[in-house]
Amino acid sequence: VQQVQLLSHQYKIASRVELFIGRLPQGAAMPPSGAPNVVFERLGHFSLDVNERSNWQARELKTVYVPQASEGHFLKLLLHKCHVNEHNLY
């Protein structure tokens, strides 16, 4: 993976997104489902705009470039709480 692109909803917008890359332990076979032995390394995070200026009409596309040294089998996105707005109160 060289880059990750995330397209956000107009008003259901995560306040922050964290990226993790996951690797299997040396010599471990790929599991048929789930990933209990995967070791995840945090690559970083980015924030998304509240989108108030566009009256919640526009979507935001974020492109994040992943360092070349980051090789793995899994990519995990951790989405933090959503921005509260008149369309998304909870």
PDB file of N, CA and C in Angstrom:
ATOM      1  N   VAL A   1       0.851  -1.174   0.000  1.00  0.00           N
ATOM      2  CA  VAL A   1       0.000   0.000   0.000  1.00  0.00           C
ATOM      3  C   VAL A   1       0.895   1.235   0.000  1.00  0.00           C
ATOM      4  N   GLN A   2       0.660   2.116  -0.956  1.00  0.00           N
ATOM      5  CA  GLN A   2       1.446   3.346  -1.038  1.00  0.00           C
ATOM      6  C   GLN A   2       0.668   4.554  -0.555  1.00  0.00           C
ATOM      7  N   GLN A   3      -0.669   4.501  -0.727  1.00  0.00           N
ATOM      8  CA  GLN A   3      -1.501   5.594  -0.258  1.00  0.00           C
ATOM      9  C   GLN A   3      -2.867   5.059   0.126  1.00  0.00           C
ATOM     10  N   VAL A   4      -3.544   5.815   0.988  1.00  0.00           N
ATOM     11  CA  VAL A   4      -4.893   5.481   1.416  1.00  0.00           C
ATOM     12  C   VAL A   4      -5.756   6.697   1.129  1.00  0.00           C
ATOM     13  N   GLN A   5      -6.896   6.482   0.475  1.00  0.00           N
ATOM     14  CA  GLN A   5      -7.831   7.576   0.226  1.00  0.00           C
ATOM     15  C   GLN A   5      -9.114   7.286   0.987  1.00  0.00           C
ATOM     16  N   LEU A   6      -9.594   8.293   1.703  1.00  0.00           N
ATOM     17  CA  LEU A   6     -10.810   8.162   2.489  1.00  0.00           C
ATOM     18  C   LEU A   6     -11.761   9.274   2.086  1.00  0.00           C
ATOM     19  N   LEU A   7     -12.972   8.886   1.686  1.00  0.00           N
ATOM     20  CA  LEU A   7     -13.996   9.846   1.306  1.00  0.00           C
ATOM     21  C   LEU A   7     -15.012   9.898   2.437  1.00  0.00           C
ATOM     22  N   SER A   8     -15.163  11.077   3.031  1.00  0.00           N
ATOM     23  CA  SER A   8     -16.046  11.250   4.169  1.00  0.00           C
ATOM     24  C   SER A   8     -17.458  11.603   3.725  1.00  0.00           C
ATOM     25  N   HIS A   9     -18.422  11.229   4.538  1.00  0.00           N
ATOM     26  CA  HIS A   9     -19.823  11.566   4.314  1.00  0.00           C
ATOM     27  C   HIS A   9     -20.019  13.075   4.519  1.00  0.00           C
ATOM     28  N   GLN A  10     -21.133  13.627   4.019  1.00  0.00           N
ATOM     29  CA  GLN A  10     -21.387  15.060   4.118  1.00  0.00           C
ATOM     30  C   GLN A  10     -21.530  15.527   5.569  1.00  0.00           C
ATOM     31  N   TYR A  11     -22.233  14.766   6.399  1.00  0.00           N
ATOM     32  CA  TYR A  11     -22.440  15.227   7.773  1.00  0.00           C
ATOM     33  C   TYR A  11     -22.146  14.167   8.828  1.00  0.00           C
ATOM     34  N   LYS A  12     -21.930  12.937   8.440  1.00  0.00           N
ATOM     35  CA  LYS A  12     -21.493  11.905   9.384  1.00  0.00           C
ATOM     36  C   LYS A  12     -19.978  11.818   9.292  1.00  0.00           C
ATOM     37  N   ILE A  13     -19.311  12.747   9.970  1.00  0.00           N
ATOM     38  CA  ILE A  13     -17.881  12.974   9.780  1.00  0.00           C
ATOM     39  C   ILE A  13     -17.113  12.617  11.051  1.00  0.00           C
ATOM     40  N   ALA A  14     -16.186  11.698  10.939  1.00  0.00           N
ATOM     41  CA  ALA A  14     -15.332  11.353  12.078  1.00  0.00           C
ATOM     42  C   ALA A  14     -14.427  12.539  12.409  1.00  0.00           C
ATOM     43  N   SER A  15     -14.239  12.798  13.689  1.00  0.00           N
ATOM     44  CA  SER A  15     -13.387  13.917  14.085  1.00  0.00           C
ATOM     45  C   SER A  15     -11.913  13.614  13.814  1.00  0.00           C
ATOM     46  N   ARG A  16     -11.547  12.346  13.948  1.00  0.00           N
ATOM     47  CA  ARG A  16     -10.154  11.953  13.735  1.00  0.00           C
ATOM     48  C   ARG A  16     -10.115  10.515  13.252  1.00  0.00           C
ATOM     49  N   VAL A  17      -9.148  10.203  12.396  1.00  0.00           N
ATOM     50  CA  VAL A  17      -8.969   8.850  11.876  1.00  0.00           C
ATOM     51  C   VAL A  17      -7.515   8.454  12.124  1.00  0.00           C
ATOM     52  N   GLU A  18      -7.320   7.279  12.739  1.00  0.00           N
ATOM     53  CA  GLU A  18      -5.975   6.755  12.967  1.00  0.00           C
ATOM     54  C   GLU A  18      -5.731   5.591  12.016  1.00  0.00           C
ATOM     55  N   LEU A  19      -4.516   5.507  11.500  1.00  0.00           N
ATOM     56  CA  LEU A  19      -4.122   4.440  10.569  1.00  0.00           C
ATOM     57  C   LEU A  19      -3.137   3.497  11.247  1.00  0.00           C
ATOM     58  N   PHE A  20      -3.367   2.204  11.054  1.00  0.00           N
ATOM     59  CA  PHE A  20      -2.477   1.176  11.577  1.00  0.00           C
ATOM     60  C   PHE A  20      -2.179   0.190  10.455  1.00  0.00           C
ATOM     61  N   ILE A  21      -0.966  -0.353  10.445  1.00  0.00           N
ATOM     62  CA  ILE A  21      -0.592  -1.401   9.500  1.00  0.00           C
ATOM     63  C   ILE A  21      -0.355  -2.668  10.323  1.00  0.00           C
ATOM     64  N   GLY A  22      -0.854  -3.800   9.831  1.00  0.00           N
ATOM     65  CA  GLY A  22      -0.751  -5.043  10.588  1.00  0.00           C
ATOM     66  C   GLY A  22       0.091  -6.079   9.880  1.00  0.00           C
ATOM     67  N   ARG A  23       0.872  -6.784  10.678  1.00  0.00           N
ATOM     68  CA  ARG A  23       1.726  -7.853  10.150  1.00  0.00           C
ATOM     69  C   ARG A  23       1.471  -9.137  10.932  1.00  0.00           C
ATOM     70  N   LEU A  24       1.590 -10.249  10.243  1.00  0.00           N
ATOM     71  CA  LEU A  24       1.535 -11.541  10.914  1.00  0.00           C
ATOM     72  C   LEU A  24       2.907 -11.853  11.496  1.00  0.00           C
ATOM     73  N   PRO A  25       2.965 -12.568  12.601  1.00  0.00           N
ATOM     74  CA  PRO A  25       4.262 -12.972  13.139  1.00  0.00           C
ATOM     75  C   PRO A  25       5.026 -13.828  12.128  1.00  0.00           C
ATOM     76  N   GLN A  26       6.327 -13.812  12.213  1.00  0.00           N
ATOM     77  CA  GLN A  26       7.189 -14.560  11.292  1.00  0.00           C
ATOM     78  C   GLN A  26       6.787 -16.031  11.270  1.00  0.00           C
ATOM     79  N   GLY A  27       6.511 -16.556  10.082  1.00  0.00           N
ATOM     80  CA  GLY A  27       6.184 -17.966   9.916  1.00  0.00           C
ATOM     81  C   GLY A  27       4.724 -18.313  10.142  1.00  0.00           C
ATOM     82  N   ALA A  28       3.898 -17.344  10.520  1.00  0.00           N
ATOM     83  CA  ALA A  28       2.477 -17.629  10.769  1.00  0.00           C
ATOM     84  C   ALA A  28       1.721 -17.680   9.442  1.00  0.00           C
ATOM     85  N   ALA A  29       0.766 -18.587   9.364  1.00  0.00           N
ATOM     86  CA  ALA A  29      -0.050 -18.717   8.154  1.00  0.00           C
ATOM     87  C   ALA A  29      -1.182 -17.698   8.189  1.00  0.00           C
ATOM     88  N   MET A  30      -1.652 -17.306   7.001  1.00  0.00           N
ATOM     89  CA  MET A  30      -2.761 -16.370   6.896  1.00  0.00           C
ATOM     90  C   MET A  30      -4.020 -17.049   7.442  1.00  0.00           C
ATOM     91  N   PRO A  31      -4.696 -16.451   8.435  1.00  0.00           N
ATOM     92  CA  PRO A  31      -5.889 -17.081   8.999  1.00  0.00           C
ATOM     93  C   PRO A  31      -7.050 -17.025   8.009  1.00  0.00           C
ATOM     94  N   PRO A  32      -7.962 -18.034   8.029  1.00  0.00           N
ATOM     95  CA  PRO A  32      -9.102 -18.033   7.108  1.00  0.00           C
ATOM     96  C   PRO A  32     -10.071 -16.886   7.406  1.00  0.00           C
ATOM     97  N   SER A  33     -10.197 -16.507   8.676  1.00  0.00           N
ATOM     98  CA  SER A  33     -11.034 -15.365   9.045  1.00  0.00           C
ATOM     99  C   SER A  33     -10.521 -14.803  10.365  1.00  0.00           C
ATOM    100  N   GLY A  34     -10.698 -13.499  10.530  1.00  0.00           N
ATOM    101  CA  GLY A  34     -10.194 -12.864  11.735  1.00  0.00           C
ATOM    102  C   GLY A  34      -8.684 -12.745  11.703  1.00  0.00           C
ATOM    103  N   ALA A  35      -8.142 -12.125  12.697  1.00  0.00           N
ATOM    104  CA  ALA A  35      -6.696 -11.934  12.748  1.00  0.00           C
ATOM    105  C   ALA A  35      -6.231 -11.808  14.197  1.00  0.00           C
ATOM    106  N   PRO A  36      -6.332 -12.898  14.968  1.00  0.00           N
ATOM    107  CA  PRO A  36      -5.994 -12.804  16.393  1.00  0.00           C
ATOM    108  C   PRO A  36      -4.510 -12.587  16.686  1.00  0.00           C
ATOM    109  N   ASN A  37      -3.619 -12.998  15.790  1.00  0.00           N
ATOM    110  CA  ASN A  37      -2.178 -12.889  16.049  1.00  0.00           C
ATOM    111  C   ASN A  37      -1.518 -11.708  15.361  1.00  0.00           C
ATOM    112  N   VAL A  38      -2.301 -10.842  14.755  1.00  0.00           N
ATOM    113  CA  VAL A  38      -1.734  -9.730  14.003  1.00  0.00           C
ATOM    114  C   VAL A  38      -1.202  -8.664  14.962  1.00  0.00           C
ATOM    115  N   VAL A  39      -0.021  -8.170  14.656  1.00  0.00           N
ATOM    116  CA  VAL A  39       0.587  -7.087  15.434  1.00  0.00           C
ATOM    117  C   VAL A  39       0.431  -5.806  14.626  1.00  0.00           C
ATOM    118  N   PHE A  40      -0.281  -4.828  15.199  1.00  0.00           N
ATOM    119  CA  PHE A  40      -0.533  -3.567  14.503  1.00  0.00           C
ATOM    120  C   PHE A  40       0.425  -2.487  14.978  1.00  0.00           C
ATOM    121  N   GLU A  41       0.911  -1.702  14.017  1.00  0.00           N
ATOM    122  CA  GLU A  41       1.800  -0.569  14.293  1.00  0.00           C
ATOM    123  C   GLU A  41       1.086   0.702  13.831  1.00  0.00           C
ATOM    124  N   ARG A  42       1.055   1.694  14.697  1.00  0.00           N
ATOM    125  CA  ARG A  42       0.376   2.949  14.377  1.00  0.00           C
ATOM    126  C   ARG A  42       1.217   3.754  13.396  1.00  0.00           C
ATOM    127  N   LEU A  43       0.588   4.168  12.289  1.00  0.00           N
ATOM    128  CA  LEU A  43       1.285   4.979  11.291  1.00  0.00           C
ATOM    129  C   LEU A  43       1.076   6.465  11.526  1.00  0.00           C
ATOM    130  N   GLY A  44      -0.075   6.824  12.080  1.00  0.00           N
ATOM    131  CA  GLY A  44      -0.365   8.232  12.326  1.00  0.00           C
ATOM    132  C   GLY A  44      -1.858   8.480  12.311  1.00  0.00           C
ATOM    133  N   HIS A  45      -2.217   9.757  12.284  1.00  0.00           N
ATOM    134  CA  HIS A  45      -3.633  10.120  12.282  1.00  0.00           C
ATOM    135  C   HIS A  45      -3.840  11.371  11.441  1.00  0.00           C
ATOM    136  N   PHE A  46      -5.097  11.639  11.090  1.00  0.00           N
ATOM    137  CA  PHE A  46      -5.467  12.883  10.424  1.00  0.00           C
ATOM    138  C   PHE A  46      -6.861  13.272  10.878  1.00  0.00           C
ATOM    139  N   SER A  47      -7.173  14.539  10.740  1.00  0.00           N
ATOM    140  CA  SER A  47      -8.468  15.074  11.149  1.00  0.00           C
ATOM    141  C   SER A  47      -9.278  15.446   9.921  1.00  0.00           C
ATOM    142  N   LEU A  48     -10.591  15.448  10.093  1.00  0.00           N
ATOM    143  CA  LEU A  48     -11.499  15.832   9.016  1.00  0.00           C
ATOM    144  C   LEU A  48     -12.210  17.124   9.403  1.00  0.00           C
ATOM    145  N   ASP A  49     -12.536  17.931   8.405  1.00  0.00           N
ATOM    146  CA  ASP A  49     -13.187  19.214   8.613  1.00  0.00           C
ATOM    147  C   ASP A  49     -14.632  19.010   9.069  1.00  0.00           C
ATOM    148  N   VAL A  50     -15.144  19.953   9.844  1.00  0.00           N
ATOM    149  CA  VAL A  50     -16.520  19.895  10.344  1.00  0.00           C
ATOM    150  C   VAL A  50     -17.524  20.028   9.204  1.00  0.00           C
ATOM    151  N   ASN A  51     -17.160  20.698   8.123  1.00  0.00           N
ATOM    152  CA  ASN A  51     -17.963  20.859   6.909  1.00  0.00           C
ATOM    153  C   ASN A  51     -19.122  21.834   7.082  1.00  0.00           C
ATOM    154  N   GLU A  52     -19.030  22.697   8.070  1.00  0.00           N
ATOM    155  CA  GLU A  52     -20.082  23.673   8.327  1.00  0.00           C
ATOM    156  C   GLU A  52     -20.149  24.737   7.235  1.00  0.00           C
ATOM    157  N   ARG A  53     -18.994  25.099   6.692  1.00  0.00           N
ATOM    158  CA  ARG A  53     -18.935  26.162   5.669  1.00  0.00           C
ATOM    159  C   ARG A  53     -19.737  25.831   4.423  1.00  0.00           C
ATOM    160  N   SER A  54     -19.827  24.545   4.065  1.00  0.00           N
ATOM    161  CA  SER A  54     -20.572  24.164   2.867  1.00  0.00           C
ATOM    162  C   SER A  54     -22.013  23.778   3.196  1.00  0.00           C
ATOM    163  N   ASN A  55     -22.427  24.055   4.433  1.00  0.00           N
ATOM    164  CA  ASN A  55     -23.769  23.696   4.897  1.00  0.00           C
ATOM    165  C   ASN A  55     -23.996  22.187   4.774  1.00  0.00           C
ATOM    166  N   TRP A  56     -22.960  21.427   5.045  1.00  0.00           N
ATOM    167  CA  TRP A  56     -22.968  19.960   5.029  1.00  0.00           C
ATOM    168  C   TRP A  56     -23.386  19.390   3.676  1.00  0.00           C
ATOM    169  N   GLN A  57     -22.947  20.032   2.590  1.00  0.00           N
ATOM    170  CA  GLN A  57     -23.267  19.561   1.243  1.00  0.00           C
ATOM    171  C   GLN A  57     -22.077  18.865   0.581  1.00  0.00           C
ATOM    172  N   ALA A  58     -20.878  19.226   0.959  1.00  0.00           N
ATOM    173  CA  ALA A  58     -19.676  18.693   0.305  1.00  0.00           C
ATOM    174  C   ALA A  58     -19.117  17.502   1.085  1.00  0.00           C
ATOM    175  N   ARG A  59     -18.463  16.600   0.374  1.00  0.00           N
ATOM    176  CA  ARG A  59     -17.742  15.498   1.005  1.00  0.00           C
ATOM    177  C   ARG A  59     -16.252  15.810   0.923  1.00  0.00           C
ATOM    178  N   GLU A  60     -15.496  15.281   1.857  1.00  0.00           N
ATOM    179  CA  GLU A  60     -14.058  15.540   1.899  1.00  0.00           C
ATOM    180  C   GLU A  60     -13.290  14.268   1.537  1.00  0.00           C
ATOM    181  N   LEU A  61     -12.372  14.414   0.593  1.00  0.00           N
ATOM    182  CA  LEU A  61     -11.501  13.308   0.196  1.00  0.00           C
ATOM    183  C   LEU A  61     -10.116  13.569   0.763  1.00  0.00           C
ATOM    184  N   LYS A  62      -9.651  12.660   1.601  1.00  0.00           N
ATOM    185  CA  LYS A  62      -8.305  12.768   2.175  1.00  0.00           C
ATOM    186  C   LYS A  62      -7.426  11.709   1.542  1.00  0.00           C
ATOM    187  N   THR A  63      -6.239  12.105   1.153  1.00  0.00           N
ATOM    188  CA  THR A  63      -5.242  11.176   0.634  1.00  0.00           C
ATOM    189  C   THR A  63      -4.058  11.192   1.584  1.00  0.00           C
ATOM    190  N   VAL A  64      -3.705  10.019   2.072  1.00  0.00           N
ATOM    191  CA  VAL A  64      -2.588   9.881   3.005  1.00  0.00           C
ATOM    192  C   VAL A  64      -1.563   8.966   2.356  1.00  0.00           C
ATOM    193  N   TYR A  65      -0.343   9.434   2.273  1.00  0.00           N
ATOM    194  CA  TYR A  65       0.735   8.625   1.708  1.00  0.00           C
ATOM    195  C   TYR A  65       1.379   7.810   2.817  1.00  0.00           C
ATOM    196  N   VAL A  66       1.511   6.516   2.577  1.00  0.00           N
ATOM    197  CA  VAL A  66       2.051   5.591   3.562  1.00  0.00           C
ATOM    198  C   VAL A  66       3.558   5.461   3.326  1.00  0.00           C
ATOM    199  N   PRO A  67       4.365   5.508   4.390  1.00  0.00           N
ATOM    200  CA  PRO A  67       5.823   5.358   4.207  1.00  0.00           C
ATOM    201  C   PRO A  67       6.173   4.034   3.539  1.00  0.00           C
ATOM    202  N   GLN A  68       7.223   4.047   2.720  1.00  0.00           N
ATOM    203  CA  GLN A  68       7.616   2.835   1.988  1.00  0.00           C
ATOM    204  C   GLN A  68       8.010   1.706   2.926  1.00  0.00           C
ATOM    205  N   ALA A  69       8.531   2.044   4.086  1.00  0.00           N
ATOM    206  CA  ALA A  69       8.963   1.017   5.028  1.00  0.00           C
ATOM    207  C   ALA A  69       7.780   0.296   5.671  1.00  0.00           C
ATOM    208  N   SER A  70       6.568   0.770   5.450  1.00  0.00           N
ATOM    209  CA  SER A  70       5.375   0.170   6.056  1.00  0.00           C
ATOM    210  C   SER A  70       4.823  -0.921   5.166  1.00  0.00           C
ATOM    211  N   GLU A  71       5.202  -2.133   5.445  1.00  0.00           N
ATOM    212  CA  GLU A  71       4.670  -3.278   4.716  1.00  0.00           C
ATOM    213  C   GLU A  71       3.845  -4.111   5.686  1.00  0.00           C
ATOM    214  N   GLY A  72       2.760  -4.665   5.195  1.00  0.00           N
ATOM    215  CA  GLY A  72       1.930  -5.477   6.065  1.00  0.00           C
ATOM    216  C   GLY A  72       0.848  -6.197   5.292  1.00  0.00           C
ATOM    217  N   HIS A  73       0.066  -6.955   6.019  1.00  0.00           N
ATOM    218  CA  HIS A  73      -1.018  -7.729   5.437  1.00  0.00           C
ATOM    219  C   HIS A  73      -2.381  -7.097   5.697  1.00  0.00           C
ATOM    220  N   PHE A  74      -2.463  -6.233   6.717  1.00  0.00           N
ATOM    221  CA  PHE A  74      -3.737  -5.659   7.131  1.00  0.00           C
ATOM    222  C   PHE A  74      -3.611  -4.151   7.313  1.00  0.00           C
ATOM    223  N   LEU A  75      -4.712  -3.456   7.073  1.00  0.00           N
ATOM    224  CA  LEU A  75      -4.795  -2.016   7.318  1.00  0.00           C
ATOM    225  C   LEU A  75      -5.993  -1.787   8.228  1.00  0.00           C
ATOM    226  N   LYS A  76      -5.771  -1.111   9.351  1.00  0.00           N
ATOM    227  CA  LYS A  76      -6.852  -0.846  10.295  1.00  0.00           C
ATOM    228  C   LYS A  76      -7.071   0.660  10.377  1.00  0.00           C
ATOM    229  N   LEU A  77      -8.338   1.063  10.273  1.00  0.00           N
ATOM    230  CA  LEU A  77      -8.730   2.458  10.435  1.00  0.00           C
ATOM    231  C   LEU A  77      -9.507   2.566  11.733  1.00  0.00           C
ATOM    232  N   LEU A  78      -9.071   3.439  12.615  1.00  0.00           N
ATOM    233  CA  LEU A  78      -9.775   3.683  13.865  1.00  0.00           C
ATOM    234  C   LEU A  78     -10.465   5.032  13.746  1.00  0.00           C
ATOM    235  N   LEU A  79     -11.800   5.012  13.672  1.00  0.00           N
ATOM    236  CA  LEU A  79     -12.583   6.233  13.516  1.00  0.00           C
ATOM    237  C   LEU A  79     -13.017   6.719  14.893  1.00  0.00           C
ATOM    238  N   HIS A  80     -12.662   7.950  15.219  1.00  0.00           N
ATOM    239  CA  HIS A  80     -13.050   8.536  16.497  1.00  0.00           C
ATOM    240  C   HIS A  80     -14.446   9.135  16.381  1.00  0.00           C
ATOM    241  N   LYS A  81     -14.949   9.667  17.470  1.00  0.00           N
ATOM    242  CA  LYS A  81     -16.329  10.169  17.503  1.00  0.00           C
ATOM    243  C   LYS A  81     -16.605  11.156  16.375  1.00  0.00           C
ATOM    244  N   CYS A  82     -17.854  11.198  15.967  1.00  0.00           N
ATOM    245  CA  CYS A  82     -18.259  12.090  14.881  1.00  0.00           C
ATOM    246  C   CYS A  82     -18.392  13.528  15.366  1.00  0.00           C
ATOM    247  N   HIS A  83     -18.185  14.459  14.442  1.00  0.00           N
ATOM    248  CA  HIS A  83     -18.477  15.860  14.730  1.00  0.00           C
ATOM    249  C   HIS A  83     -19.982  15.987  14.929  1.00  0.00           C
ATOM    250  N   VAL A  84     -20.397  16.705  15.955  1.00  0.00           N
ATOM    251  CA  VAL A  84     -21.817  16.913  16.196  1.00  0.00           C
ATOM    252  C   VAL A  84     -22.285  18.098  15.364  1.00  0.00           C
ATOM    253  N   ASN A  85     -23.392  17.920  14.650  1.00  0.00           N
ATOM    254  CA  ASN A  85     -23.976  18.987  13.849  1.00  0.00           C
ATOM    255  C   ASN A  85     -25.484  18.800  13.824  1.00  0.00           C
ATOM    256  N   GLU A  86     -26.195  19.694  13.186  1.00  0.00           N
ATOM    257  CA  GLU A  86     -27.667  19.629  13.197  1.00  0.00           C
ATOM    258  C   GLU A  86     -28.219  18.395  12.488  1.00  0.00           C
ATOM    259  N   HIS A  87     -27.434  17.779  11.609  1.00  0.00           N
ATOM    260  CA  HIS A  87     -27.884  16.582  10.898  1.00  0.00           C
ATOM    261  C   HIS A  87     -27.457  15.294  11.622  1.00  0.00           C
ATOM    262  N   ASN A  88     -26.485  15.388  12.499  1.00  0.00           N
ATOM    263  CA  ASN A  88     -25.935  14.233  13.198  1.00  0.00           C
ATOM    264  C   ASN A  88     -25.760  14.586  14.677  1.00  0.00           C
ATOM    265  N   LEU A  89     -26.839  14.533  15.421  1.00  0.00           N
ATOM    266  CA  LEU A  89     -26.814  14.969  16.808  1.00  0.00           C
ATOM    267  C   LEU A  89     -26.175  13.966  17.754  1.00  0.00           C
ATOM    268  N   TYR A  90     -26.112  12.710  17.348  1.00  0.00           N
ATOM    269  CA  TYR A  90     -25.579  11.689  18.240  1.00  0.00           C
ATOM    270  C   TYR A  90     -24.334  11.109  17.681  1.00  0.00           C
TER     271      TYR A  90
END
